[in-house]
Amino acid sequence: MELLINFGWVVLGLVLLYFGAEWLVKGSSELALKVGISPLIVGLTVVAFGTSAPELLVSVSANLKEPPSGDIALGNVVGSNICNLALVLGIAALVAPIRVHRQVLKREMPILLVATGVFVAMLWDGEVSRVEGVILAAGVIIYTVSSIRLGQKGGEVEVDLEVTEAELAEIRSAGAGKVVKDFGLILLGLAALAYGANRMVFGGGNLALAFGVPEAVIGLTILAFGTSLPEIATVVMASAKGEGDLVTGNAVGSCIFNLMAVIGITACISALSANELQRIDLWVMTGVTVLIFPLMWTRKTLARWEGALMVMAYLGYTFWLFVR
């Protein structure tokens, strides 16, 4: 019975994280557009941070519990990046071949490669200190500001926000009732994210203890998959509509925010220590990040067979985690 209860907490956490992220992004995006902020800036700030909110809340919750679980916090981010690049992009490519925008190849992927290398170097001694957290958090601020400036100068910047002129006019002309509704969505989203993250960490930690599975493995698998649900839903829908640019931009951008914003902010609260997370997991994340680059570069497309290969690689890695 106790196992079922803990499994139920994890499932409830997954559901709350998914809807919490949706409500937070919808409410805050509409509110920002209402006060006159451009769709570009909303996409690069509100939406970008909102889709990383599940990973952030889970990692912070894990690091604040007694005793702190750096393995869940770190495993959640490492696993989410592996999931975003292998499973999420793989599933999307299976739905329909993905066209890769040149901005992703020339700007986002190099930034992700550098961020991955810096993160691995920081964690090589088994800990991400507060100072290193500040460096990562500063990095995401620089990245976001530079993206906004590039977009304002007319450069190509992808954002995961599609608003037609008619919809934008409708949002900005809405009355006070709409503003109250958006505030309500924001508060509801934050509450759902906070409680969902708490329940996922609580249930996941208890399941790990009951089955003798390291907390790092729970973070790398169940929690990582759960916090990637918003990305999975977004890219599958975008891929089905033939919007490949949004697919790759969303997945790669989420990985950048995971490494710099999620780890950075969480480590600023208190240092993150890895006790059970192994270096091989860091190598897998780095390997997936490096290998996805040439797959994207070839024909500027991710084909269905490449998507199938990526999904099989992710499933193989997940199976290996539980038997190693």
Short mmCIF file of N, CA and C in Angstrom, two decimals, residues 87-227:
data_model
loop_
_atom_site.label_atom_id
_atom_site.label_comp_id
_atom_site.label_asym_id
_atom_site.label_seq_id
_atom_site.Cartn_x
_atom_site.Cartn_y
_atom_site.Cartn_z
N LEU A 87 15.13 11.72 -26.43
CA LEU A 87 13.74 11.25 -26.50
C LEU A 87 12.81 12.28 -27.14
N VAL A 88 12.85 13.52 -26.68
CA VAL A 88 11.92 14.53 -27.18
C VAL A 88 12.13 14.78 -28.68
N LEU A 89 13.39 15.06 -29.08
CA LEU A 89 13.65 15.28 -30.50
C LEU A 89 13.43 14.00 -31.30
N GLY A 90 13.75 12.85 -30.70
CA GLY A 90 13.54 11.59 -31.40
C GLY A 90 12.08 11.33 -31.69
N ILE A 91 11.21 11.54 -30.69
CA ILE A 91 9.77 11.36 -30.89
C ILE A 91 9.24 12.33 -31.94
N ALA A 92 9.69 13.58 -31.84
CA ALA A 92 9.24 14.59 -32.80
C ALA A 92 9.65 14.22 -34.23
N ALA A 93 10.87 13.70 -34.40
CA ALA A 93 11.33 13.30 -35.73
C ALA A 93 10.56 12.09 -36.24
N LEU A 94 10.13 11.23 -35.34
CA LEU A 94 9.31 10.08 -35.75
C LEU A 94 7.94 10.55 -36.24
N VAL A 95 7.39 11.59 -35.62
CA VAL A 95 6.10 12.13 -36.05
C VAL A 95 6.22 12.71 -37.46
N ALA A 96 7.30 13.48 -37.70
CA ALA A 96 7.58 14.06 -39.02
C ALA A 96 9.02 14.54 -39.03
N PRO A 97 9.74 14.36 -40.15
CA PRO A 97 11.13 14.84 -40.23
C PRO A 97 11.22 16.31 -39.83
N ILE A 98 12.23 16.64 -39.03
CA ILE A 98 12.36 17.99 -38.48
C ILE A 98 13.37 18.81 -39.28
N ARG A 99 12.94 19.96 -39.74
CA ARG A 99 13.86 20.90 -40.37
C ARG A 99 14.54 21.72 -39.28
N VAL A 100 15.86 21.80 -39.34
CA VAL A 100 16.64 22.49 -38.30
C VAL A 100 17.00 23.90 -38.78
N HIS A 101 16.61 24.89 -38.03
CA HIS A 101 16.89 26.28 -38.37
C HIS A 101 18.38 26.57 -38.22
N ARG A 102 18.91 27.39 -39.10
CA ARG A 102 20.35 27.70 -39.05
C ARG A 102 20.75 28.41 -37.77
N GLN A 103 19.80 29.16 -37.16
CA GLN A 103 20.12 29.82 -35.90
C GLN A 103 20.49 28.81 -34.83
N VAL A 104 19.78 27.68 -34.80
CA VAL A 104 20.06 26.63 -33.81
C VAL A 104 21.47 26.09 -34.01
N LEU A 105 21.86 25.90 -35.26
CA LEU A 105 23.18 25.35 -35.57
C LEU A 105 24.30 26.35 -35.31
N LYS A 106 24.06 27.62 -35.61
CA LYS A 106 25.12 28.62 -35.52
C LYS A 106 25.20 29.31 -34.16
N ARG A 107 24.10 29.31 -33.40
CA ARG A 107 24.11 30.04 -32.13
C ARG A 107 23.78 29.16 -30.93
N GLU A 108 22.59 28.55 -30.94
CA GLU A 108 22.14 27.80 -29.76
C GLU A 108 22.98 26.56 -29.47
N MET A 109 23.27 25.76 -30.51
CA MET A 109 24.04 24.55 -30.26
C MET A 109 25.46 24.84 -29.75
N PRO A 110 26.20 25.79 -30.34
CA PRO A 110 27.51 26.12 -29.76
C PRO A 110 27.41 26.59 -28.31
N ILE A 111 26.37 27.39 -27.99
CA ILE A 111 26.18 27.84 -26.61
C ILE A 111 25.92 26.65 -25.70
N LEU A 112 25.08 25.72 -26.17
CA LEU A 112 24.78 24.52 -25.37
C LEU A 112 26.03 23.68 -25.16
N LEU A 113 26.85 23.54 -26.18
CA LEU A 113 28.08 22.76 -26.05
C LEU A 113 29.01 23.38 -25.01
N VAL A 114 29.15 24.71 -25.04
CA VAL A 114 30.00 25.40 -24.07
C VAL A 114 29.41 25.27 -22.67
N ALA A 115 28.10 25.48 -22.53
CA ALA A 115 27.44 25.38 -21.22
C ALA A 115 27.59 23.97 -20.65
N THR A 116 27.48 22.96 -21.51
CA THR A 116 27.64 21.57 -21.06
C THR A 116 29.06 21.33 -20.56
N GLY A 117 30.05 21.81 -21.32
CA GLY A 117 31.44 21.65 -20.92
C GLY A 117 31.75 22.33 -19.60
N VAL A 118 31.23 23.55 -19.42
CA VAL A 118 31.45 24.30 -18.17
C VAL A 118 30.81 23.57 -17.00
N PHE A 119 29.58 23.10 -17.18
CA PHE A 119 28.87 22.40 -16.11
C PHE A 119 29.60 21.12 -15.70
N VAL A 120 30.03 20.33 -16.68
CA VAL A 120 30.75 19.09 -16.39
C VAL A 120 32.05 19.39 -15.65
N ALA A 121 32.75 20.44 -16.07
CA ALA A 121 34.00 20.81 -15.40
C ALA A 121 33.74 21.22 -13.95
N MET A 122 32.65 21.96 -13.73
CA MET A 122 32.31 22.39 -12.36
C MET A 122 31.97 21.20 -11.47
N LEU A 123 31.29 20.20 -12.04
CA LEU A 123 30.82 19.06 -11.25
C LEU A 123 31.87 17.95 -11.16
N TRP A 124 32.99 18.09 -11.84
CA TRP A 124 33.99 17.02 -11.87
C TRP A 124 34.52 16.67 -10.49
N ASP A 125 34.53 17.66 -9.58
CA ASP A 125 35.00 17.40 -8.22
C ASP A 125 33.87 16.93 -7.31
N GLY A 126 32.67 16.71 -7.90
CA GLY A 126 31.54 16.20 -7.13
C GLY A 126 30.65 17.25 -6.52
N GLU A 127 30.89 18.52 -6.83
CA GLU A 127 30.08 19.58 -6.22
C GLU A 127 30.00 20.80 -7.13
N VAL A 128 28.83 21.43 -7.15
CA VAL A 128 28.66 22.75 -7.78
C VAL A 128 28.50 23.74 -6.63
N SER A 129 29.50 24.58 -6.42
CA SER A 129 29.50 25.51 -5.29
C SER A 129 28.58 26.70 -5.56
N ARG A 130 28.38 27.50 -4.52
CA ARG A 130 27.55 28.70 -4.67
C ARG A 130 28.18 29.68 -5.66
N VAL A 131 29.48 29.82 -5.62
CA VAL A 131 30.16 30.72 -6.56
C VAL A 131 29.95 30.25 -7.99
N GLU A 132 30.07 28.95 -8.20
CA GLU A 132 29.84 28.40 -9.54
C GLU A 132 28.38 28.57 -9.95
N GLY A 133 27.47 28.48 -8.97
CA GLY A 133 26.06 28.72 -9.26
C GLY A 133 25.82 30.14 -9.72
N VAL A 134 26.48 31.09 -9.08
CA VAL A 134 26.35 32.50 -9.47
C VAL A 134 26.86 32.69 -10.90
N ILE A 135 27.95 32.03 -11.24
CA ILE A 135 28.52 32.14 -12.60
C ILE A 135 27.51 31.62 -13.63
N LEU A 136 26.89 30.47 -13.34
CA LEU A 136 25.91 29.90 -14.27
C LEU A 136 24.68 30.80 -14.39
N ALA A 137 24.20 31.31 -13.25
CA ALA A 137 23.03 32.19 -13.27
C ALA A 137 23.33 33.47 -14.06
N ALA A 138 24.54 34.01 -13.89
CA ALA A 138 24.93 35.20 -14.65
C ALA A 138 24.98 34.88 -16.14
N GLY A 139 25.39 33.65 -16.46
CA GLY A 139 25.47 33.24 -17.86
C GLY A 139 24.12 33.24 -18.54
N VAL A 140 23.08 32.78 -17.84
CA VAL A 140 21.75 32.75 -18.46
C VAL A 140 21.18 34.16 -18.62
N ILE A 141 21.55 35.05 -17.72
CA ILE A 141 21.12 36.45 -17.86
C ILE A 141 21.75 37.06 -19.11
N ILE A 142 23.06 36.83 -19.28
CA ILE A 142 23.77 37.34 -20.46
C ILE A 142 23.17 36.75 -21.74
N TYR A 143 22.88 35.45 -21.71
CA TYR A 143 22.30 34.77 -22.87
C TYR A 143 20.94 35.37 -23.23
N THR A 144 20.10 35.59 -22.22
CA THR A 144 18.76 36.13 -22.46
C THR A 144 18.82 37.56 -22.98
N VAL A 145 19.66 38.41 -22.36
CA VAL A 145 19.78 39.80 -22.78
C VAL A 145 20.32 39.88 -24.21
N SER A 146 21.32 39.07 -24.52
CA SER A 146 21.89 39.09 -25.87
C SER A 146 20.87 38.63 -26.91
N SER A 147 20.02 37.66 -26.54
CA SER A 147 18.98 37.19 -27.45
C SER A 147 17.97 38.30 -27.72
N ILE A 148 17.59 39.02 -26.67
CA ILE A 148 16.63 40.12 -26.83
C ILE A 148 17.21 41.21 -27.72
N ARG A 149 18.47 41.57 -27.48
CA ARG A 149 19.11 42.61 -28.30
C ARG A 149 19.24 42.18 -29.74
N LEU A 150 19.58 40.93 -29.96
CA LEU A 150 19.69 40.42 -31.32
C LEU A 150 18.35 40.49 -32.03
N GLY A 151 17.29 40.12 -31.32
CA GLY A 151 15.96 40.18 -31.92
C GLY A 151 15.52 41.60 -32.21
N GLN A 152 15.84 42.53 -31.32
CA GLN A 152 15.46 43.93 -31.51
C GLN A 152 16.20 44.57 -32.68
N LYS A 153 17.40 44.04 -32.97
CA LYS A 153 18.18 44.55 -34.10
C LYS A 153 17.79 43.90 -35.43
N GLY A 154 16.81 43.01 -35.36
CA GLY A 154 16.36 42.37 -36.59
C GLY A 154 17.02 41.05 -36.87
N GLY A 155 17.80 40.53 -35.91
CA GLY A 155 18.43 39.23 -36.10
C GLY A 155 17.43 38.11 -35.97
N GLU A 156 17.84 36.91 -36.37
CA GLU A 156 16.94 35.76 -36.30
C GLU A 156 17.00 35.14 -34.91
N VAL A 157 15.90 35.25 -34.21
CA VAL A 157 15.79 34.66 -32.89
C VAL A 157 14.49 33.87 -32.82
N GLU A 158 14.59 32.58 -32.54
CA GLU A 158 13.39 31.75 -32.43
C GLU A 158 12.77 31.90 -31.05
N VAL A 159 11.47 32.01 -31.01
CA VAL A 159 10.76 32.02 -29.74
C VAL A 159 9.58 31.06 -29.83
N ASP A 160 9.29 30.44 -28.70
CA ASP A 160 8.18 29.49 -28.66
C ASP A 160 6.91 30.23 -28.26
N LEU A 161 6.51 31.19 -29.09
CA LEU A 161 5.32 31.97 -28.81
C LEU A 161 4.71 32.40 -30.12
N GLU A 162 3.55 31.85 -30.44
CA GLU A 162 2.87 32.20 -31.68
C GLU A 162 1.60 32.98 -31.34
N VAL A 163 1.60 34.27 -31.66
CA VAL A 163 0.45 35.12 -31.40
C VAL A 163 0.15 35.90 -32.67
N THR A 164 -1.05 35.72 -33.21
CA THR A 164 -1.44 36.47 -34.40
C THR A 164 -1.76 37.91 -34.02
N GLU A 165 -1.80 38.78 -35.02
CA GLU A 165 -2.11 40.18 -34.76
C GLU A 165 -3.50 40.32 -34.13
N ALA A 166 -4.45 39.49 -34.59
CA ALA A 166 -5.81 39.56 -34.05
C ALA A 166 -5.82 39.13 -32.58
N GLU A 167 -5.09 38.07 -32.26
CA GLU A 167 -5.03 37.59 -30.88
C GLU A 167 -4.34 38.62 -29.99
N LEU A 168 -3.26 39.24 -30.51
CA LEU A 168 -2.54 40.24 -29.74
C LEU A 168 -3.44 41.45 -29.44
N ALA A 169 -4.21 41.87 -30.46
CA ALA A 169 -5.12 43.00 -30.27
C ALA A 169 -6.21 42.66 -29.26
N GLU A 170 -6.69 41.42 -29.31
CA GLU A 170 -7.73 40.99 -28.38
C GLU A 170 -7.22 40.97 -26.94
N ILE A 171 -5.97 40.48 -26.76
CA ILE A 171 -5.39 40.42 -25.42
C ILE A 171 -5.22 41.82 -24.84
N ARG A 172 -4.70 42.75 -25.68
CA ARG A 172 -4.41 44.10 -25.20
C ARG A 172 -5.66 44.95 -24.99
N SER A 173 -6.77 44.57 -25.61
CA SER A 173 -8.01 45.33 -25.45
C SER A 173 -8.91 44.73 -24.37
N ALA A 174 -8.49 43.60 -23.78
CA ALA A 174 -9.31 42.93 -22.76
C ALA A 174 -9.44 43.80 -21.52
N GLY A 175 -10.53 43.63 -20.81
CA GLY A 175 -10.81 44.43 -19.62
C GLY A 175 -10.13 43.91 -18.36
N ALA A 176 -10.53 44.48 -17.22
CA ALA A 176 -9.91 44.15 -15.95
C ALA A 176 -10.16 42.69 -15.57
N GLY A 177 -11.30 42.16 -16.01
CA GLY A 177 -11.60 40.76 -15.68
C GLY A 177 -10.57 39.81 -16.23
N LYS A 178 -10.05 40.09 -17.42
CA LYS A 178 -9.02 39.25 -18.03
C LYS A 178 -7.72 39.34 -17.24
N VAL A 179 -7.40 40.52 -16.75
CA VAL A 179 -6.18 40.71 -15.96
C VAL A 179 -6.27 39.89 -14.66
N VAL A 180 -7.42 39.93 -14.02
CA VAL A 180 -7.62 39.15 -12.79
C VAL A 180 -7.49 37.66 -13.09
N LYS A 181 -8.07 37.23 -14.22
CA LYS A 181 -7.98 35.82 -14.60
C LYS A 181 -6.53 35.40 -14.84
N ASP A 182 -5.74 36.28 -15.50
CA ASP A 182 -4.33 35.96 -15.75
C ASP A 182 -3.54 35.88 -14.45
N PHE A 183 -3.80 36.80 -13.52
CA PHE A 183 -3.15 36.74 -12.21
C PHE A 183 -3.51 35.44 -11.51
N GLY A 184 -4.78 35.04 -11.64
CA GLY A 184 -5.21 33.79 -11.03
C GLY A 184 -4.49 32.60 -11.62
N LEU A 185 -4.30 32.59 -12.95
CA LEU A 185 -3.58 31.50 -13.60
C LEU A 185 -2.13 31.44 -13.13
N ILE A 186 -1.50 32.62 -12.97
CA ILE A 186 -0.11 32.66 -12.51
C ILE A 186 -0.01 32.07 -11.11
N LEU A 187 -0.88 32.51 -10.20
CA LEU A 187 -0.85 32.00 -8.82
C LEU A 187 -1.16 30.52 -8.78
N LEU A 188 -2.14 30.09 -9.57
CA LEU A 188 -2.50 28.67 -9.62
C LEU A 188 -1.35 27.85 -10.19
N GLY A 189 -0.70 28.37 -11.23
CA GLY A 189 0.44 27.67 -11.84
C GLY A 189 1.59 27.53 -10.87
N LEU A 190 1.91 28.61 -10.15
CA LEU A 190 3.00 28.56 -9.18
C LEU A 190 2.70 27.58 -8.05
N ALA A 191 1.45 27.59 -7.58
CA ALA A 191 1.06 26.67 -6.51
C ALA A 191 1.14 25.22 -6.98
N ALA A 192 0.67 24.97 -8.21
CA ALA A 192 0.71 23.61 -8.76
C ALA A 192 2.15 23.15 -8.94
N LEU A 193 3.01 24.04 -9.42
CA LEU A 193 4.43 23.69 -9.61
C LEU A 193 5.10 23.39 -8.27
N ALA A 194 4.85 24.24 -7.29
CA ALA A 194 5.50 24.07 -5.99
C ALA A 194 5.05 22.76 -5.33
N TYR A 195 3.74 22.51 -5.30
CA TYR A 195 3.25 21.30 -4.65
C TYR A 195 3.59 20.06 -5.47
N GLY A 196 3.50 20.18 -6.80
CA GLY A 196 3.85 19.05 -7.66
C GLY A 196 5.30 18.65 -7.51
N ALA A 197 6.19 19.65 -7.45
CA ALA A 197 7.61 19.36 -7.27
C ALA A 197 7.86 18.70 -5.93
N ASN A 198 7.20 19.20 -4.90
CA ASN A 198 7.35 18.63 -3.56
C ASN A 198 6.92 17.17 -3.52
N ARG A 199 5.77 16.86 -4.15
CA ARG A 199 5.24 15.49 -4.15
C ARG A 199 6.11 14.55 -4.99
N MET A 200 6.63 15.06 -6.11
CA MET A 200 7.49 14.22 -6.94
C MET A 200 8.77 13.85 -6.21
N VAL A 201 9.37 14.83 -5.55
CA VAL A 201 10.60 14.56 -4.80
C VAL A 201 10.32 13.64 -3.63
N PHE A 202 9.21 13.87 -2.93
CA PHE A 202 8.84 13.03 -1.79
C PHE A 202 8.56 11.59 -2.24
N GLY A 203 7.69 11.42 -3.22
CA GLY A 203 7.36 10.09 -3.69
C GLY A 203 8.53 9.39 -4.35
N GLY A 204 9.28 10.15 -5.17
CA GLY A 204 10.44 9.56 -5.84
C GLY A 204 11.51 9.12 -4.87
N GLY A 205 11.75 9.94 -3.85
CA GLY A 205 12.74 9.57 -2.83
C GLY A 205 12.34 8.32 -2.06
N ASN A 206 11.06 8.21 -1.73
CA ASN A 206 10.57 7.04 -1.00
C ASN A 206 10.62 5.77 -1.87
N LEU A 207 10.31 5.91 -3.16
CA LEU A 207 10.40 4.76 -4.06
C LEU A 207 11.84 4.29 -4.19
N ALA A 208 12.77 5.26 -4.27
CA ALA A 208 14.18 4.90 -4.36
C ALA A 208 14.61 4.12 -3.12
N LEU A 209 14.16 4.60 -1.96
CA LEU A 209 14.50 3.93 -0.70
C LEU A 209 13.89 2.53 -0.63
N ALA A 210 12.63 2.41 -1.07
CA ALA A 210 11.92 1.12 -0.99
C ALA A 210 12.53 0.07 -1.91
N PHE A 211 12.95 0.48 -3.11
CA PHE A 211 13.48 -0.48 -4.08
C PHE A 211 15.00 -0.56 -4.07
N GLY A 212 15.64 0.24 -3.22
CA GLY A 212 17.10 0.23 -3.18
C GLY A 212 17.73 0.86 -4.41
N VAL A 213 16.97 1.73 -5.09
CA VAL A 213 17.49 2.40 -6.29
C VAL A 213 18.11 3.73 -5.86
N PRO A 214 19.30 4.05 -6.33
CA PRO A 214 19.92 5.33 -5.96
C PRO A 214 19.05 6.52 -6.35
N GLU A 215 19.04 7.55 -5.50
CA GLU A 215 18.24 8.74 -5.79
C GLU A 215 18.64 9.36 -7.13
N ALA A 216 19.92 9.25 -7.48
CA ALA A 216 20.38 9.81 -8.75
C ALA A 216 19.66 9.17 -9.93
N VAL A 217 19.40 7.86 -9.84
CA VAL A 217 18.71 7.15 -10.91
C VAL A 217 17.26 7.62 -11.02
N ILE A 218 16.61 7.84 -9.86
CA ILE A 218 15.24 8.38 -9.88
C ILE A 218 15.24 9.76 -10.54
N GLY A 219 16.23 10.58 -10.20
CA GLY A 219 16.32 11.91 -10.81
C GLY A 219 16.58 11.84 -12.29
N LEU A 220 17.43 10.88 -12.71
CA LEU A 220 17.80 10.74 -14.13
C LEU A 220 16.67 10.19 -14.98
N THR A 221 15.72 9.50 -14.36
CA THR A 221 14.69 8.82 -15.14
C THR A 221 13.29 9.39 -14.88
N ILE A 222 12.66 8.98 -13.78
CA ILE A 222 11.27 9.36 -13.54
C ILE A 222 11.10 10.88 -13.44
N LEU A 223 11.93 11.53 -12.60
CA LEU A 223 11.79 12.97 -12.43
C LEU A 223 12.19 13.73 -13.69
N ALA A 224 13.24 13.27 -14.36
CA ALA A 224 13.68 13.92 -15.60
C ALA A 224 12.61 13.83 -16.67
N PHE A 225 12.01 12.65 -16.82
CA PHE A 225 10.95 12.48 -17.81
C PHE A 225 9.74 13.35 -17.43
N GLY A 226 9.39 13.35 -16.16
CA GLY A 226 8.24 14.12 -15.73
C GLY A 226 8.39 15.61 -15.97
N THR A 227 9.57 16.15 -15.64
CA THR A 227 9.77 17.59 -15.83
C THR A 227 9.95 17.95 -17.30
#
